[in-house]
PDB file of N, CA and C in Angstrom:
ATOM      1  N   PRO A   1      -4.152 -35.044  31.984  1.00 61.00           N
ATOM      2  CA  PRO A   1      -3.828 -34.184  30.848  1.00 61.00           C
ATOM      3  C   PRO A   1      -2.822 -34.851  29.909  1.00 61.00           C
ATOM      4  N   ARG A   2      -2.841 -34.438  28.685  1.00 71.00           N
ATOM      5  CA  ARG A   2      -1.867 -34.880  27.685  1.00 71.00           C
ATOM      6  C   ARG A   2      -0.754 -33.836  27.670  1.00 71.00           C
ATOM      7  N   VAL A   3       0.492 -34.248  27.782  1.00 72.00           N
ATOM      8  CA  VAL A   3       1.613 -33.305  27.858  1.00 72.00           C
ATOM      9  C   VAL A   3       2.331 -33.261  26.516  1.00 72.00           C
ATOM     10  N   ASP A   4       2.607 -32.010  26.065  1.00 74.00           N
ATOM     11  CA  ASP A   4       3.303 -31.783  24.806  1.00 74.00           C
ATOM     12  C   ASP A   4       4.328 -30.681  25.040  1.00 74.00           C
ATOM     13  N   GLY A   5       5.555 -31.045  25.429  1.00 75.00           N
ATOM     14  CA  GLY A   5       6.587 -30.058  25.722  1.00 75.00           C
ATOM     15  C   GLY A   5       6.228 -29.231  26.938  1.00 75.00           C
ATOM     16  N   ALA A   6       6.133 -27.928  26.768  1.00 85.00           N
ATOM     17  CA  ALA A   6       5.810 -27.010  27.861  1.00 85.00           C
ATOM     18  C   ALA A   6       4.323 -26.955  28.150  1.00 85.00           C
ATOM     19  N   HIS A   7       3.517 -27.674  27.360  1.00 82.00           N
ATOM     20  CA  HIS A   7       2.066 -27.561  27.455  1.00 82.00           C
ATOM     21  C   HIS A   7       1.415 -28.854  27.952  1.00 82.00           C
ATOM     22  N   ALA A   8       0.453 -28.695  28.872  1.00 83.00           N
ATOM     23  CA  ALA A   8      -0.406 -29.804  29.296  1.00 83.00           C
ATOM     24  C   ALA A   8      -1.804 -29.486  28.776  1.00 83.00           C
ATOM     25  N   ILE A   9      -2.386 -30.409  28.046  1.00 83.00           N
ATOM     26  CA  ILE A   9      -3.660 -30.163  27.379  1.00 83.00           C
ATOM     27  C   ILE A   9      -4.775 -30.872  28.136  1.00 83.00           C
ATOM     28  N   TYR A  10      -5.745 -30.070  28.556  1.00 83.00           N
ATOM     29  CA  TYR A  10      -6.905 -30.591  29.297  1.00 83.00           C
ATOM     30  C   TYR A  10      -8.123 -30.538  28.377  1.00 83.00           C
ATOM     31  N   ASP A  11      -8.674 -31.698  28.062  1.00 81.00           N
ATOM     32  CA  ASP A  11      -9.870 -31.780  27.232  1.00 81.00           C
ATOM     33  C   ASP A  11     -11.055 -32.097  28.125  1.00 81.00           C
ATOM     34  N   PRO A  12     -11.879 -31.072  28.455  1.00 82.00           N
ATOM     35  CA  PRO A  12     -13.056 -31.351  29.282  1.00 82.00           C
ATOM     36  C   PRO A  12     -14.031 -32.233  28.508  1.00 82.00           C
ATOM     37  N   PRO A  13     -14.996 -32.807  29.193  1.00 85.00           N
ATOM     38  CA  PRO A  13     -15.922 -33.730  28.524  1.00 85.00           C
ATOM     39  C   PRO A  13     -16.978 -33.032  27.688  1.00 85.00           C
ATOM     40  N   ILE A  14     -16.611 -31.907  27.069  1.00 83.00           N
ATOM     41  CA  ILE A  14     -17.492 -31.211  26.130  1.00 83.00           C
ATOM     42  C   ILE A  14     -16.676 -30.880  24.892  1.00 83.00           C
ATOM     43  N   ASP A  15     -17.322 -30.668  23.782  1.00 78.00           N
ATOM     44  CA  ASP A  15     -16.621 -30.474  22.522  1.00 78.00           C
ATOM     45  C   ASP A  15     -16.288 -29.012  22.212  1.00 78.00           C
ATOM     46  N   GLU A  16     -16.814 -28.066  22.981  1.00 83.00           N
ATOM     47  CA  GLU A  16     -16.710 -26.657  22.610  1.00 83.00           C
ATOM     48  C   GLU A  16     -15.337 -26.025  22.805  1.00 83.00           C
ATOM     49  N   PHE A  17     -14.557 -26.459  23.808  1.00 84.00           N
ATOM     50  CA  PHE A  17     -13.271 -25.824  24.045  1.00 84.00           C
ATOM     51  C   PHE A  17     -12.295 -26.765  24.737  1.00 84.00           C
ATOM     52  N   THR A  18     -11.031 -26.324  24.755  1.00 89.00           N
ATOM     53  CA  THR A  18      -9.937 -27.032  25.410  1.00 89.00           C
ATOM     54  C   THR A  18      -9.156 -26.014  26.229  1.00 89.00           C
ATOM     55  N   VAL A  19      -8.543 -26.464  27.325  1.00 92.00           N
ATOM     56  CA  VAL A  19      -7.694 -25.599  28.146  1.00 92.00           C
ATOM     57  C   VAL A  19      -6.268 -26.148  28.093  1.00 92.00           C
ATOM     58  N   VAL A  20      -5.313 -25.249  27.874  1.00 91.00           N
ATOM     59  CA  VAL A  20      -3.906 -25.624  27.796  1.00 91.00           C
ATOM     60  C   VAL A  20      -3.155 -24.910  28.922  1.00 91.00           C
ATOM     61  N   ARG A  21      -2.460 -25.689  29.750  1.00 93.00           N
ATOM     62  CA  ARG A  21      -1.601 -25.117  30.794  1.00 93.00           C
ATOM     63  C   ARG A  21      -0.189 -25.092  30.244  1.00 93.00           C
ATOM     64  N   SER A  22       0.414 -23.894  30.211  1.00 94.00           N
ATOM     65  CA  SER A  22       1.779 -23.753  29.728  1.00 94.00           C
ATOM     66  C   SER A  22       2.689 -23.445  30.910  1.00 94.00           C
ATOM     67  N   HIS A  23       3.787 -24.171  31.020  1.00 95.00           N
ATOM     68  CA  HIS A  23       4.790 -23.940  32.063  1.00 95.00           C
ATOM     69  C   HIS A  23       6.102 -23.669  31.352  1.00 95.00           C
ATOM     70  N   VAL A  24       6.584 -22.426  31.484  1.00 96.00           N
ATOM     71  CA  VAL A  24       7.791 -22.005  30.772  1.00 96.00           C
ATOM     72  C   VAL A  24       8.849 -21.623  31.804  1.00 96.00           C
ATOM     73  N   ALA A  25      10.001 -22.274  31.757  1.00 96.00           N
ATOM     74  CA  ALA A  25      11.097 -21.989  32.688  1.00 96.00           C
ATOM     75  C   ALA A  25      11.688 -20.611  32.390  1.00 96.00           C
ATOM     76  N   VAL A  26      12.242 -19.981  33.429  1.00 96.00           N
ATOM     77  CA  VAL A  26      12.822 -18.653  33.274  1.00 96.00           C
ATOM     78  C   VAL A  26      13.878 -18.661  32.167  1.00 96.00           C
ATOM     79  N   GLY A  27      13.819 -17.649  31.313  1.00 95.00           N
ATOM     80  CA  GLY A  27      14.743 -17.543  30.190  1.00 95.00           C
ATOM     81  C   GLY A  27      14.353 -18.364  28.977  1.00 95.00           C
ATOM     82  N   GLN A  28      13.281 -19.136  29.070  1.00 96.00           N
ATOM     83  CA  GLN A  28      12.829 -19.982  27.964  1.00 96.00           C
ATOM     84  C   GLN A  28      11.582 -19.393  27.315  1.00 96.00           C
ATOM     85  N   SER A  29      11.222 -19.929  26.150  1.00 96.00           N
ATOM     86  CA  SER A  29      10.024 -19.505  25.424  1.00 96.00           C
ATOM     87  C   SER A  29       9.240 -20.718  24.973  1.00 96.00           C
ATOM     88  N   ALA A  30       7.945 -20.519  24.762  1.00 94.00           N
ATOM     89  CA  ALA A  30       7.074 -21.571  24.238  1.00 94.00           C
ATOM     90  C   ALA A  30       6.051 -20.925  23.321  1.00 94.00           C
ATOM     91  N   ALA A  31       5.795 -21.557  22.190  1.00 93.00           N
ATOM     92  CA  ALA A  31       4.858 -21.018  21.206  1.00 93.00           C
ATOM     93  C   ALA A  31       3.438 -21.491  21.487  1.00 93.00           C
ATOM     94  N   LEU A  32       2.493 -20.580  21.280  1.00 90.00           N
ATOM     95  CA  LEU A  32       1.081 -20.937  21.210  1.00 90.00           C
ATOM     96  C   LEU A  32       0.726 -20.864  19.733  1.00 90.00           C
ATOM     97  N   PRO A  33       0.272 -21.952  19.134  1.00 88.00           N
ATOM     98  CA  PRO A  33       0.045 -21.955  17.696  1.00 88.00           C
ATOM     99  C   PRO A  33      -1.138 -21.075  17.285  1.00 88.00           C
ATOM    100  N   ALA A  34      -1.103 -20.629  16.045  1.00 90.00           N
ATOM    101  CA  ALA A  34      -2.235 -19.903  15.479  1.00 90.00           C
ATOM    102  C   ALA A  34      -3.368 -20.902  15.268  1.00 90.00           C
ATOM    103  N   LEU A  35      -4.536 -20.570  15.776  1.00 90.00           N
ATOM    104  CA  LEU A  35      -5.694 -21.451  15.661  1.00 90.00           C
ATOM    105  C   LEU A  35      -6.806 -20.764  14.876  1.00 90.00           C
ATOM    106  N   GLN A  36      -7.772 -21.532  14.401  1.00 91.00           N
ATOM    107  CA  GLN A  36      -8.885 -20.968  13.645  1.00 91.00           C
ATOM    108  C   GLN A  36      -9.836 -20.162  14.520  1.00 91.00           C
ATOM    109  N   GLY A  37      -9.888 -20.476  15.815  1.00 90.00           N
ATOM    110  CA  GLY A  37     -10.782 -19.764  16.721  1.00 90.00           C
ATOM    111  C   GLY A  37     -10.017 -18.859  17.662  1.00 90.00           C
ATOM    112  N   PRO A  38     -10.742 -18.049  18.446  1.00 93.00           N
ATOM    113  CA  PRO A  38     -10.082 -17.157  19.408  1.00 93.00           C
ATOM    114  C   PRO A  38      -9.514 -17.928  20.592  1.00 93.00           C
ATOM    115  N   GLN A  39      -8.578 -17.277  21.298  1.00 93.00           N
ATOM    116  CA  GLN A  39      -7.983 -17.847  22.502  1.00 93.00           C
ATOM    117  C   GLN A  39      -8.015 -16.798  23.607  1.00 93.00           C
ATOM    118  N   ILE A  40      -8.109 -17.254  24.847  1.00 95.00           N
ATOM    119  CA  ILE A  40      -8.009 -16.376  26.005  1.00 95.00           C
ATOM    120  C   ILE A  40      -6.864 -16.897  26.861  1.00 95.00           C
ATOM    121  N   VAL A  41      -5.874 -16.034  27.130  1.00 96.00           N
ATOM    122  CA  VAL A  41      -4.685 -16.403  27.899  1.00 96.00           C
ATOM    123  C   VAL A  41      -4.773 -15.750  29.276  1.00 96.00           C
ATOM    124  N   LEU A  42      -4.734 -16.566  30.331  1.00 97.00           N
ATOM    125  CA  LEU A  42      -4.753 -16.095  31.715  1.00 97.00           C
ATOM    126  C   LEU A  42      -3.404 -16.412  32.347  1.00 97.00           C
ATOM    127  N   VAL A  43      -2.764 -15.409  32.947  1.00 97.00           N
ATOM    128  CA  VAL A  43      -1.465 -15.603  33.586  1.00 97.00           C
ATOM    129  C   VAL A  43      -1.697 -15.981  35.052  1.00 97.00           C
ATOM    130  N   ALA A  44      -1.170 -17.139  35.467  1.00 97.00           N
ATOM    131  CA  ALA A  44      -1.343 -17.620  36.839  1.00 97.00           C
ATOM    132  C   ALA A  44      -0.119 -17.355  37.714  1.00 97.00           C
ATOM    133  N   GLU A  45       1.087 -17.485  37.147  1.00 97.00           N
ATOM    134  CA  GLU A  45       2.327 -17.332  37.930  1.00 97.00           C
ATOM    135  C   GLU A  45       3.424 -16.754  37.054  1.00 97.00           C
ATOM    136  N   GLY A  46       4.362 -16.064  37.693  1.00 97.00           N
ATOM    137  CA  GLY A  46       5.559 -15.602  37.016  1.00 97.00           C
ATOM    138  C   GLY A  46       5.383 -14.298  36.266  1.00 97.00           C
ATOM    139  N   GLN A  47       6.472 -13.894  35.634  1.00 97.00           N
ATOM    140  CA  GLN A  47       6.529 -12.667  34.839  1.00 97.00           C
ATOM    141  C   GLN A  47       7.081 -13.036  33.468  1.00 97.00           C
ATOM    142  N   GLY A  48       6.667 -12.282  32.465  1.00 97.00           N
ATOM    143  CA  GLY A  48       7.207 -12.536  31.144  1.00 97.00           C
ATOM    144  C   GLY A  48       6.611 -11.633  30.099  1.00 97.00           C
ATOM    145  N   GLN A  49       6.671 -12.118  28.869  1.00 97.00           N
ATOM    146  CA  GLN A  49       6.169 -11.364  27.730  1.00 97.00           C
ATOM    147  C   GLN A  49       5.388 -12.286  26.814  1.00 97.00           C
ATOM    148  N   LEU A  50       4.373 -11.712  26.184  1.00 97.00           N
ATOM    149  CA  LEU A  50       3.629 -12.380  25.134  1.00 97.00           C
ATOM    150  C   LEU A  50       3.896 -11.588  23.867  1.00 97.00           C
ATOM    151  N   VAL A  51       4.453 -12.242  22.861  1.00 97.00           N
ATOM    152  CA  VAL A  51       4.742 -11.586  21.591  1.00 97.00           C
ATOM    153  C   VAL A  51       3.793 -12.157  20.545  1.00 97.00           C
ATOM    154  N   ALA A  52       3.066 -11.242  19.896  1.00 94.00           N
ATOM    155  CA  ALA A  52       2.136 -11.608  18.821  1.00 94.00           C
ATOM    156  C   ALA A  52       2.390 -10.644  17.674  1.00 94.00           C
ATOM    157  N   GLY A  53       2.992 -11.150  16.602  1.00 90.00           N
ATOM    158  CA  GLY A  53       3.334 -10.281  15.485  1.00 90.00           C
ATOM    159  C   GLY A  53       4.364  -9.254  15.919  1.00 90.00           C
ATOM    160  N   ASP A  54       4.057  -7.967  15.738  1.00 93.00           N
ATOM    161  CA  ASP A  54       4.996  -6.920  16.133  1.00 93.00           C
ATOM    162  C   ASP A  54       4.627  -6.289  17.475  1.00 93.00           C
ATOM    163  N   GLU A  55       3.715  -6.920  18.206  1.00 95.00           N
ATOM    164  CA  GLU A  55       3.281  -6.412  19.503  1.00 95.00           C
ATOM    165  C   GLU A  55       3.842  -7.270  20.646  1.00 95.00           C
ATOM    166  N   THR A  56       4.400  -6.610  21.667  1.00 97.00           N
ATOM    167  CA  THR A  56       4.921  -7.282  22.852  1.00 97.00           C
ATOM    168  C   THR A  56       4.136  -6.790  24.057  1.00 97.00           C
ATOM    169  N   LEU A  57       3.545  -7.734  24.803  1.00 97.00           N
ATOM    170  CA  LEU A  57       2.709  -7.403  25.956  1.00 97.00           C
ATOM    171  C   LEU A  57       3.299  -8.016  27.222  1.00 97.00           C
ATOM    172  N   PRO A  58       3.175  -7.330  28.360  1.00 98.00           N
ATOM    173  CA  PRO A  58       3.697  -7.866  29.614  1.00 98.00           C
ATOM    174  C   PRO A  58       2.818  -8.993  30.144  1.00 98.00           C
ATOM    175  N   LEU A  59       3.440  -9.942  30.820  1.00 97.00           N
ATOM    176  CA  LEU A  59       2.713 -11.027  31.472  1.00 97.00           C
ATOM    177  C   LEU A  59       3.033 -11.000  32.964  1.00 97.00           C
ATOM    178  N   SER A  60       1.989 -10.977  33.793  1.00 97.00           N
ATOM    179  CA  SER A  60       2.126 -11.085  35.242  1.00 97.00           C
ATOM    180  C   SER A  60       0.822 -11.653  35.780  1.00 97.00           C
ATOM    181  N   PRO A  61       0.849 -12.234  36.976  1.00 97.00           N
ATOM    182  CA  PRO A  61      -0.336 -12.907  37.512  1.00 97.00           C
ATOM    183  C   PRO A  61      -1.579 -12.021  37.497  1.00 97.00           C
ATOM    184  N   GLY A  62      -2.661 -12.608  37.012  1.00 97.00           N
ATOM    185  CA  GLY A  62      -3.951 -11.923  36.958  1.00 97.00           C
ATOM    186  C   GLY A  62      -4.267 -11.275  35.632  1.00 97.00           C
ATOM    187  N   LEU A  63      -3.271 -11.082  34.779  1.00 98.00           N
ATOM    188  CA  LEU A  63      -3.546 -10.487  33.472  1.00 98.00           C
ATOM    189  C   LEU A  63      -4.207 -11.505  32.553  1.00 98.00           C
ATOM    190  N   VAL A  64      -5.112 -11.006  31.709  1.00 97.00           N
ATOM    191  CA  VAL A  64      -5.838 -11.845  30.760  1.00 97.00           C
ATOM    192  C   VAL A  64      -5.772 -11.170  29.393  1.00 97.00           C
ATOM    193  N   TYR A  65      -5.479 -11.953  28.359  1.00 97.00           N
ATOM    194  CA  TYR A  65      -5.428 -11.421  27.005  1.00 97.00           C
ATOM    195  C   TYR A  65      -6.320 -12.231  26.079  1.00 97.00           C
ATOM    196  N   PHE A  66      -6.972 -11.519  25.153  1.00 95.00           N
ATOM    197  CA  PHE A  66      -7.744 -12.133  24.080  1.00 95.00           C
ATOM    198  C   PHE A  66      -6.831 -12.207  22.867  1.00 95.00           C
ATOM    199  N   VAL A  67      -6.738 -13.390  22.268  1.00 94.00           N
ATOM    200  CA  VAL A  67      -5.909 -13.588  21.084  1.00 94.00           C
ATOM    201  C   VAL A  67      -6.835 -13.867  19.907  1.00 94.00           C
ATOM    202  N   CYS A  68      -6.730 -13.042  18.884  1.00 93.00           N
ATOM    203  CA  CYS A  68      -7.594 -13.175  17.709  1.00 93.00           C
ATOM    204  C   CYS A  68      -7.296 -14.470  16.947  1.00 93.00           C
ATOM    205  N   PRO A  69      -8.300 -15.010  16.255  1.00 94.00           N
ATOM    206  CA  PRO A  69      -8.082 -16.203  15.436  1.00 94.00           C
ATOM    207  C   PRO A  69      -6.940 -15.979  14.441  1.00 94.00           C
ATOM    208  N   GLY A  70      -6.146 -17.019  14.221  1.00 93.00           N
ATOM    209  CA  GLY A  70      -5.062 -16.965  13.254  1.00 93.00           C
ATOM    210  C   GLY A  70      -3.799 -16.283  13.740  1.00 93.00           C
ATOM    211  N   THR A  71      -3.719 -15.945  15.044  1.00 94.00           N
ATOM    212  CA  THR A  71      -2.560 -15.241  15.585  1.00 94.00           C
ATOM    213  C   THR A  71      -1.661 -16.209  16.349  1.00 94.00           C
ATOM    214  N   GLN A  72      -0.403 -16.309  15.948  1.00 94.00           N
ATOM    215  CA  GLN A  72       0.560 -17.117  16.686  1.00 94.00           C
ATOM    216  C   GLN A  72       1.201 -16.253  17.757  1.00 94.00           C
ATOM    217  N   CYS A  73       1.390 -16.810  18.953  1.00 95.00           N
ATOM    218  CA  CYS A  73       1.982 -16.087  20.081  1.00 95.00           C
ATOM    219  C   CYS A  73       3.186 -16.838  20.610  1.00 95.00           C
ATOM    220  N   MET A  74       4.107 -16.079  21.194  1.00 96.00           N
ATOM    221  CA  MET A  74       5.260 -16.653  21.867  1.00 96.00           C
ATOM    222  C   MET A  74       5.234 -16.182  23.307  1.00 96.00           C
ATOM    223  N   LEU A  75       5.295 -17.131  24.252  1.00 96.00           N
ATOM    224  CA  LEU A  75       5.367 -16.827  25.672  1.00 96.00           C
ATOM    225  C   LEU A  75       6.819 -16.929  26.110  1.00 96.00           C
ATOM    226  N   THR A  76       7.335 -15.915  26.806  1.00 97.00           N
ATOM    227  CA  THR A  76       8.701 -15.932  27.299  1.00 97.00           C
ATOM    228  C   THR A  76       8.694 -15.597  28.783  1.00 97.00           C
ATOM    229  N   ALA A  77       9.351 -16.432  29.589  1.00 97.00           N
ATOM    230  CA  ALA A  77       9.445 -16.209  31.031  1.00 97.00           C
ATOM    231  C   ALA A  77      10.674 -15.364  31.322  1.00 97.00           C
ATOM    232  N   THR A  78      10.478 -14.257  32.072  1.00 96.00           N
ATOM    233  CA  THR A  78      11.597 -13.359  32.366  1.00 96.00           C
ATOM    234  C   THR A  78      11.977 -13.328  33.839  1.00 96.00           C
ATOM    235  N   ASP A  79      11.057 -13.661  34.723  1.00 92.00           N
ATOM    236  CA  ASP A  79      11.323 -13.594  36.166  1.00 92.00           C
ATOM    237  C   ASP A  79      10.610 -14.760  36.839  1.00 92.00           C
ATOM    238  N   GLY A  80      11.291 -15.871  37.009  1.00 91.00           N
ATOM    239  CA  GLY A  80      10.667 -17.074  37.557  1.00 91.00           C
ATOM    240  C   GLY A  80       9.923 -17.831  36.478  1.00 91.00           C
ATOM    241  N   ALA A  81       9.476 -19.021  36.816  1.00 95.00           N
ATOM    242  CA  ALA A  81       8.715 -19.837  35.861  1.00 95.00           C
ATOM    243  C   ALA A  81       7.388 -19.158  35.564  1.00 95.00           C
ATOM    244  N   LEU A  82       6.990 -19.195  34.304  1.00 97.00           N
ATOM    245  CA  LEU A  82       5.742 -18.597  33.858  1.00 97.00           C
ATOM    246  C   LEU A  82       4.708 -19.697  33.678  1.00 97.00           C
ATOM    247  N   VAL A  83       3.533 -19.513  34.281  1.00 97.00           N
ATOM    248  CA  VAL A  83       2.429 -20.475  34.132  1.00 97.00           C
ATOM    249  C   VAL A  83       1.218 -19.716  33.597  1.00 97.00           C
ATOM    250  N   THR A  84       0.717 -20.165  32.450  1.00 97.00           N
ATOM    251  CA  THR A  84      -0.495 -19.587  31.872  1.00 97.00           C
ATOM    252  C   THR A  84      -1.501 -20.679  31.584  1.00 97.00           C
ATOM    253  N   TYR A  85      -2.756 -20.279  31.508  1.00 96.00           N
ATOM    254  CA  TYR A  85      -3.842 -21.163  31.082  1.00 96.00           C
ATOM    255  C   TYR A  85      -4.505 -20.513  29.888  1.00 96.00           C
ATOM    256  N   THR A  86      -4.616 -21.266  28.815  1.00 94.00           N
ATOM    257  CA  THR A  86      -5.203 -20.741  27.586  1.00 94.00           C
ATOM    258  C   THR A  86      -6.428 -21.571  27.230  1.00 94.00           C
ATOM    259  N   ALA A  87      -7.560 -20.903  27.096  1.00 93.00           N
ATOM    260  CA  ALA A  87      -8.785 -21.571  26.653  1.00 93.00           C
ATOM    261  C   ALA A  87      -8.991 -21.222  25.187  1.00 93.00           C
ATOM    262  N   HIS A  88      -9.314 -22.233  24.394  1.00 89.00           N
ATOM    263  CA  HIS A  88      -9.596 -21.950  22.993  1.00 89.00           C
ATOM    264  C   HIS A  88     -10.736 -22.837  22.499  1.00 89.00           C
ATOM    265  N   CYS A  89     -11.461 -22.267  21.540  1.00 81.00           N
ATOM    266  CA  CYS A  89     -12.573 -22.991  20.917  1.00 81.00           C
ATOM    267  C   CYS A  89     -12.016 -23.958  19.899  1.00 81.00           C
ATOM    268  N   LEU A  90     -12.674 -25.079  19.762  1.00 68.00           N
ATOM    269  CA  LEU A  90     -12.228 -26.078  18.783  1.00 68.00           C
ATOM    270  C   LEU A  90     -12.916 -25.890  17.465  1.00 68.00           C
TER     271      LEU A  90
END
């Protein structure tokens, strides 16, 4: 994977999508940029919050969120390190 701060980027051998693993330390935040296509965020570990615009959503293992195109999100870890996987179309 290619590492960019809190994010490890996995480019599978197909052109349709990419998977990003985000690892956010407790008390820290990491941005998911606004993209032209939709994103799906899966929470693997930890507790936290996903902030998109004026909406704040809880993050805990097993939760999955659909992020509309053009929406920037902020991931914040509140209880232990937060690990998410985000799939997005290119």
